[in-house]
Coordinates of C-alpha atoms in Angstrom, one line a residue:
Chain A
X143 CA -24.8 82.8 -100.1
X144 CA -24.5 86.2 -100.7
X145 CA -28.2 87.0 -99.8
X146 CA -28.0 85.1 -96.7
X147 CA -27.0 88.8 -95.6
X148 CA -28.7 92.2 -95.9
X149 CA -27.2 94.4 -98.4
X150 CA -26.2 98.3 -97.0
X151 CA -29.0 98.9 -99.7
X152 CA -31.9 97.3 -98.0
X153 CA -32.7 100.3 -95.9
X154 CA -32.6 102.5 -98.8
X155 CA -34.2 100.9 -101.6
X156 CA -36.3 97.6 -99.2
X157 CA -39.2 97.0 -102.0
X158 CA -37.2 95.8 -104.9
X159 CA -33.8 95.0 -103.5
X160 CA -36.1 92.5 -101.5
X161 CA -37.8 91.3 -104.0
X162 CA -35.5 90.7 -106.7
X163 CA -33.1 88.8 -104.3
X164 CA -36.3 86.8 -103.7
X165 CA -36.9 86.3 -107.4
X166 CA -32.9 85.3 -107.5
X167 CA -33.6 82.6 -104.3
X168 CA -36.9 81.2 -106.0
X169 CA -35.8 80.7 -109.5
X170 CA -32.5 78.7 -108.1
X171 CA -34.4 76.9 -105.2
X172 CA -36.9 75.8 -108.6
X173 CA -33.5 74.9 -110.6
X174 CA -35.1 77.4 -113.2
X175 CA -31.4 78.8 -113.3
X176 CA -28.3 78.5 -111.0
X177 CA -26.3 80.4 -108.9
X178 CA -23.2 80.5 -110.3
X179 CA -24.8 81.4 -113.7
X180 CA -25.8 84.6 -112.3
X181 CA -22.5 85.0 -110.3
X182 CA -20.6 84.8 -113.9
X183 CA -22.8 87.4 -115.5
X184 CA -22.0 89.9 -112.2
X185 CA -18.4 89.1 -112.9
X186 CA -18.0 90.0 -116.5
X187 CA -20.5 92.6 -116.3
X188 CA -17.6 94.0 -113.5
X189 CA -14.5 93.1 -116.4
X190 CA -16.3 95.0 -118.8
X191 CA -14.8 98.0 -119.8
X192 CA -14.4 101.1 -122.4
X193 CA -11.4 100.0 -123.5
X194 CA -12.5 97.7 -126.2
X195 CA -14.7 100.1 -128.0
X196 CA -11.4 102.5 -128.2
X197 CA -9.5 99.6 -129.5
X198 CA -11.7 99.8 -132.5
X199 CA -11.5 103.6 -132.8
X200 CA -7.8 103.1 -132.6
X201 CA -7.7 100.6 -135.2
X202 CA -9.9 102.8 -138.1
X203 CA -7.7 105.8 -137.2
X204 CA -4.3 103.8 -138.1
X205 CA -6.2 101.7 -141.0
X206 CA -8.5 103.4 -143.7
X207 CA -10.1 100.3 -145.1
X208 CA -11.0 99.1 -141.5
X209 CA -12.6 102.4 -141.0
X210 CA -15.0 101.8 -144.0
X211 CA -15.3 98.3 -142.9
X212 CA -16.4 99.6 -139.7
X213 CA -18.9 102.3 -141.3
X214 CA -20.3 100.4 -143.5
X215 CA -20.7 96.7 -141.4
X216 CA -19.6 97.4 -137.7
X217 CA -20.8 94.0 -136.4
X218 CA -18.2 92.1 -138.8
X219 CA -15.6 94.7 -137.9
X220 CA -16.0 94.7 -134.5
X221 CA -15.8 90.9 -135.0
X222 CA -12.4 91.4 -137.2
X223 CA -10.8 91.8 -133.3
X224 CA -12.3 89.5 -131.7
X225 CA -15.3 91.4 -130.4
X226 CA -18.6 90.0 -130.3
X227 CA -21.4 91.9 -129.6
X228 CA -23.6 90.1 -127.0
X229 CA -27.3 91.7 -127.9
X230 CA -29.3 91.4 -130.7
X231 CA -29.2 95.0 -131.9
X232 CA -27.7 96.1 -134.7
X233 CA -24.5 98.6 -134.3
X234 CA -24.0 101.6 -136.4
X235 CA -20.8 103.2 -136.2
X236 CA -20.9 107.4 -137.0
X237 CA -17.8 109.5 -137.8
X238 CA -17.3 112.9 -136.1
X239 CA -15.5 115.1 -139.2
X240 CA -14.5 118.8 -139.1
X241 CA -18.3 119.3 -140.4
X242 CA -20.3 116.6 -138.4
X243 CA -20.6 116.4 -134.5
X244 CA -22.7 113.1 -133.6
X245 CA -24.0 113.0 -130.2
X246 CA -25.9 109.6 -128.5
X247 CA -29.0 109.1 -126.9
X248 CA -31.4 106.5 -126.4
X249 CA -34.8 109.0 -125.5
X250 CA -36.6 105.8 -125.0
X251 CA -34.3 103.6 -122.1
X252 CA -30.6 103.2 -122.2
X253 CA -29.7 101.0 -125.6
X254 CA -26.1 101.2 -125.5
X255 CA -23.2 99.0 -127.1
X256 CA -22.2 97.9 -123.9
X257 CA -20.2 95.0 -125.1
X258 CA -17.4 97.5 -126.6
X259 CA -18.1 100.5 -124.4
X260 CA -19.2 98.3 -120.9
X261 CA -22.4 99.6 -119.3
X262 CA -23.9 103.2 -119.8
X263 CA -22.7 105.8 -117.1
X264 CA -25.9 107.0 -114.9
X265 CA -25.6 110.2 -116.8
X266 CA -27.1 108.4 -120.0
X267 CA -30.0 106.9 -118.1
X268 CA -31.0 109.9 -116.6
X269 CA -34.1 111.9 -117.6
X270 CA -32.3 115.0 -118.2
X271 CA -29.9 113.5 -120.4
X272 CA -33.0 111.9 -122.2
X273 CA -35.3 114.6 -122.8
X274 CA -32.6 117.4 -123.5
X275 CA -30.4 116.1 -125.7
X276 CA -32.5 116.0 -128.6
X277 CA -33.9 119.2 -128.1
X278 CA -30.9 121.0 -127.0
X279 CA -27.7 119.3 -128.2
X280 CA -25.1 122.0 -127.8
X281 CA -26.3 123.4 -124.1
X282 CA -26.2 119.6 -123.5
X283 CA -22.6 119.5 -125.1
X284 CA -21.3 122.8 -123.3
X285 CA -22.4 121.3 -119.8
X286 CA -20.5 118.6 -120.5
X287 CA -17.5 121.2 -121.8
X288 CA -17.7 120.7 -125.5
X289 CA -18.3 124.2 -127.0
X290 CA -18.3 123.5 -130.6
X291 CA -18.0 125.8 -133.7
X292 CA -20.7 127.3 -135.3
X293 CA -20.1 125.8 -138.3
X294 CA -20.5 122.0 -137.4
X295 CA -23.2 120.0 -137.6
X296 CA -24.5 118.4 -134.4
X297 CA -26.0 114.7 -135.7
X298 CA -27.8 113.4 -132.5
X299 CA -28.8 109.6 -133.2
X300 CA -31.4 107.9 -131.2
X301 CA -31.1 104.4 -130.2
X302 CA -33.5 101.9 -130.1
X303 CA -33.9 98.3 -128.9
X304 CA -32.6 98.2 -133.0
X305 CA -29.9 99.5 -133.4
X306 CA -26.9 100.8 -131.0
X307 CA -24.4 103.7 -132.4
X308 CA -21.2 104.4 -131.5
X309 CA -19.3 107.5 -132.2
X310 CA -15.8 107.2 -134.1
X311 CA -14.1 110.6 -132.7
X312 CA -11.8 112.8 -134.7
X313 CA -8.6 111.9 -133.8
X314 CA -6.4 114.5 -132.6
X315 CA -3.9 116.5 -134.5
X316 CA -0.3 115.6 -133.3
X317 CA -0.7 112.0 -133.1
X318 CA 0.5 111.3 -136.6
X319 CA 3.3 109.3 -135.3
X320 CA 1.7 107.9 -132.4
X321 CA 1.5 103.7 -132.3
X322 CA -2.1 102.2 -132.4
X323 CA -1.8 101.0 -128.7
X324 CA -0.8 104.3 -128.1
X325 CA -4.1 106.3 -129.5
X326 CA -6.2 104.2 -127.3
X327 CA -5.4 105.6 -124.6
X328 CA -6.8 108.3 -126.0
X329 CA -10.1 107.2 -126.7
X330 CA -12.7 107.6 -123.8
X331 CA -16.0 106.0 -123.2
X332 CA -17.5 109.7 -123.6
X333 CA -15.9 110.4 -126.8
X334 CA -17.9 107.3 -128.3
X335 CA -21.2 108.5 -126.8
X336 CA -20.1 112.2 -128.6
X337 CA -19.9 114.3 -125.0
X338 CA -16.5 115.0 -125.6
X339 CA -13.7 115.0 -128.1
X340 CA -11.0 112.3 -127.9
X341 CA -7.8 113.1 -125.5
X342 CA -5.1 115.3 -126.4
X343 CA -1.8 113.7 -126.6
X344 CA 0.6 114.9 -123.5
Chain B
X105 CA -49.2 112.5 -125.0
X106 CA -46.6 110.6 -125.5
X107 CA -46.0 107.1 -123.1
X108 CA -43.9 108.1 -120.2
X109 CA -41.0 106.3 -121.1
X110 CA -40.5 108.5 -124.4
X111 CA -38.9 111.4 -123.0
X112 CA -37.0 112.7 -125.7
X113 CA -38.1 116.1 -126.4
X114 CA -40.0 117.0 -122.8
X115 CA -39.3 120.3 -121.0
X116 CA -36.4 120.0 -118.7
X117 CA -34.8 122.5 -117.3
X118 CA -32.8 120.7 -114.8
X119 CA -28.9 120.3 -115.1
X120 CA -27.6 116.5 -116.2
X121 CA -26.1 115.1 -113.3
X122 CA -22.8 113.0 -113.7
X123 CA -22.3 111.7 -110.3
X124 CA -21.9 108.2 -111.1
X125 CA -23.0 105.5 -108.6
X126 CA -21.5 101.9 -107.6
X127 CA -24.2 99.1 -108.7
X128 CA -25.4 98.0 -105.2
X129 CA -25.5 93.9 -105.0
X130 CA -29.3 94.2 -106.0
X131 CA -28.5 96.0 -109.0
X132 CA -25.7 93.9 -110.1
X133 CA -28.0 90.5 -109.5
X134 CA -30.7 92.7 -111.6
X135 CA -28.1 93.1 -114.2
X136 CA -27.3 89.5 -114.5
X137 CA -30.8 87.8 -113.8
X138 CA -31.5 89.5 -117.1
X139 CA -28.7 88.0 -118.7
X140 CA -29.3 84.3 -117.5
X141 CA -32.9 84.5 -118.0
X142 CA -32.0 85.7 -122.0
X143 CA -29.3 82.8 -122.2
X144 CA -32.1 80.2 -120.9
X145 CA -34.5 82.1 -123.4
X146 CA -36.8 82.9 -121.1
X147 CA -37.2 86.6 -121.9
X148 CA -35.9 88.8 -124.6
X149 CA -35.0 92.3 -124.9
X150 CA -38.1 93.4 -126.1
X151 CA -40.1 91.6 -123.3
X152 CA -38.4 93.9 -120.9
X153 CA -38.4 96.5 -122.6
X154 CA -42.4 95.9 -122.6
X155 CA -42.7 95.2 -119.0
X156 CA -40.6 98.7 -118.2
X157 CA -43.1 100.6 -120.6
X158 CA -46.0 99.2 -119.0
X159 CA -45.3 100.5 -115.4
X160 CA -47.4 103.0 -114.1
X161 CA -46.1 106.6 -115.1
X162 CA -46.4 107.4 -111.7
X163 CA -44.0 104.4 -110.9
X164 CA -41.8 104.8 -113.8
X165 CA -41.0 107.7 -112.8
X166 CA -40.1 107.7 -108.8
X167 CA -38.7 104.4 -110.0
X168 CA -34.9 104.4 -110.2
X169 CA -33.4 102.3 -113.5
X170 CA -32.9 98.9 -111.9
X171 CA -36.2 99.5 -109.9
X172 CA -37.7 99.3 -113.3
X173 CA -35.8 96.2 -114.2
X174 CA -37.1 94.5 -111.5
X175 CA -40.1 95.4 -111.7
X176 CA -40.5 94.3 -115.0
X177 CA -38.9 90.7 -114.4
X178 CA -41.1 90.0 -111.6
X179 CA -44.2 91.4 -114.2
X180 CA -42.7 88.7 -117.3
X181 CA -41.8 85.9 -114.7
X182 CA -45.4 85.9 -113.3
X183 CA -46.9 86.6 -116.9
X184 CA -45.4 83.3 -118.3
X185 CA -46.1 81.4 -115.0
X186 CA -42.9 80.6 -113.9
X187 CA -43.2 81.9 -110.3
X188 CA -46.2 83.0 -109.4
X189 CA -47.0 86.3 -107.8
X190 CA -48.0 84.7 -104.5
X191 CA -44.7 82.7 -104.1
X192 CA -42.7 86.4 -104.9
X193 CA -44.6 87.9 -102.5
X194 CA -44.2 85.2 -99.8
X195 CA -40.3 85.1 -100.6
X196 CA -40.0 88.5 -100.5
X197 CA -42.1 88.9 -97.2
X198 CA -39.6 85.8 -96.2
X199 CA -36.5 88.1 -96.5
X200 CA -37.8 91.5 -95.2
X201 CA -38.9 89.5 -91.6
X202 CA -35.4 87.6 -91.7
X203 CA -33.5 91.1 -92.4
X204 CA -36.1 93.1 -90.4

């Protein structure tokens, strides 16, 4: 068993690497859970990626009707491709326009639609990212090399333990004839949190 | 004054850092004890959510993200009596001899 070993953590983090993997040892030793339970959430927490959150994106930018599907209901969307969201929460889907820039944060923890998006980067955790981006939404946005215009309007949206949001970005001029496939490539995980604008075609 | 979790809004003048780190085993059981527990309906969402926002602010804050997962399992685990803390701590104490 994995834990039979110390992890290269243990030196750096003894308290509660320690006493989590004694949490895991007593609650399998009691048959409360099992081992290879928790093994299978490691592994598909591993699998999980962006790349099924810009599957969606690439779908409402080839489909218009899915798009309002997706704005309007974005569980039974999602659910249209064979996604199903694994928490609770609620998802709400927000559309960057030329006027409208939305940005996501959760100021309270991390809520995140990690089954389309996979889980949060550290970045997103972090108190900096927390406190500032409400506050400060285009210094947060330049950091991360957005500088946008004047004119638009930055949206931030705070998630709770409610309701998740992910950003549908703009999709880039000279993709008209681009395949679906094709545009998902060009949707990254931090153009659905609304850091960044999606990928320009090459 | 806001609780110590609800940090939208405070003064920060630090840069965001986007160094990402790899989940060290400890994280990734952390990750997934959550998950089985939830499955088995042991805990919720909200439950941990609770248990996070009910560390000391002094904790919460030197506490790194999954620190404050775990700490907040052990907290509902004990709280519903399905270990108790003296078994924990004897588990734990268990591991830190064997690993020294």
């Amino acid at each position: 068993m994995a834990d039979e070993h110390p992890p290269l953590e243990h030196v750096e983090r003894g308290l509660r690497a320690t006493r989590i993997l004694a949490i895991r040892r007593l609650l399998t030793d009691k048959g409360v859970i099992t081992v290879a339970e928790v093994d299978d959430i490691i592994e598909r927490a591993r699998e999980r990626t962006p790349a099924d959150g810009a599957k969606v994106v690439a779908r409402a930018w080839v489909d218009d009707a899915y798009k309002a599907r997706l704005l309007t209901n974005a569980r039974s969307a999602v659910a249209e491709l064979g996604y199903r969201l694994s928490h609770d929460a609620e998802l709400a889907v927000v559309e960057n326009t030329a006027d409208v820039h939305h940005l996501v944060v959760c100021t309270l923890c991390s809520c995140y639609p990690t089954s389309l998006l996979g889980p949060p980067p550290d970045w997103y955790k972090s108190f900096a990212y927390r406190q500032r981006a409400v506050v400060e939404p285009r210094a947060v946005l330049r950091e991360f090399g957005l500088a946008l215009a004047g004119r638009v309007r930055v949206a931030v949206v705070d998630s709770t333990a409610d309701v998740r949001y992910l950003v549908l970005p703009r999709r880039p001029s000279g993709t008209e004839n681009m395949a679906e496939d094709a545009l998902a490539e060009l949707v990254t995980r931090d153009s659905m949190i609304g850091v960044a604008a999606a990928r320009l075609p090459r | 004054m806001p609780a110590v979790h609800d940090r939208g809004g405070l003064p920060c003048d630090e840069p965001i850092d986007r160094a990402e780190h790899e989940w060290a085993d400890w994280e990734h059981v952390t990750n997934a004890l959550v998950g089985v527990l939830r499955r088995h309906g042991l805990i919720n969402v909200d439950e941990l959510r609770r248990g996070i926002e009910a560390m000391a602010p002094a904790e919460y804050e030197s506490a790194s993200y999954y620190e404050r997962w775990s700490a907040s399992i052990e907290t509902l685990l004990v709280e519903k009596g399905i270990l108790s803390q003296a078994e924990i701590d004897a588990a734990a104490a268990m591991l830190d001899a064997r690993w020294g």
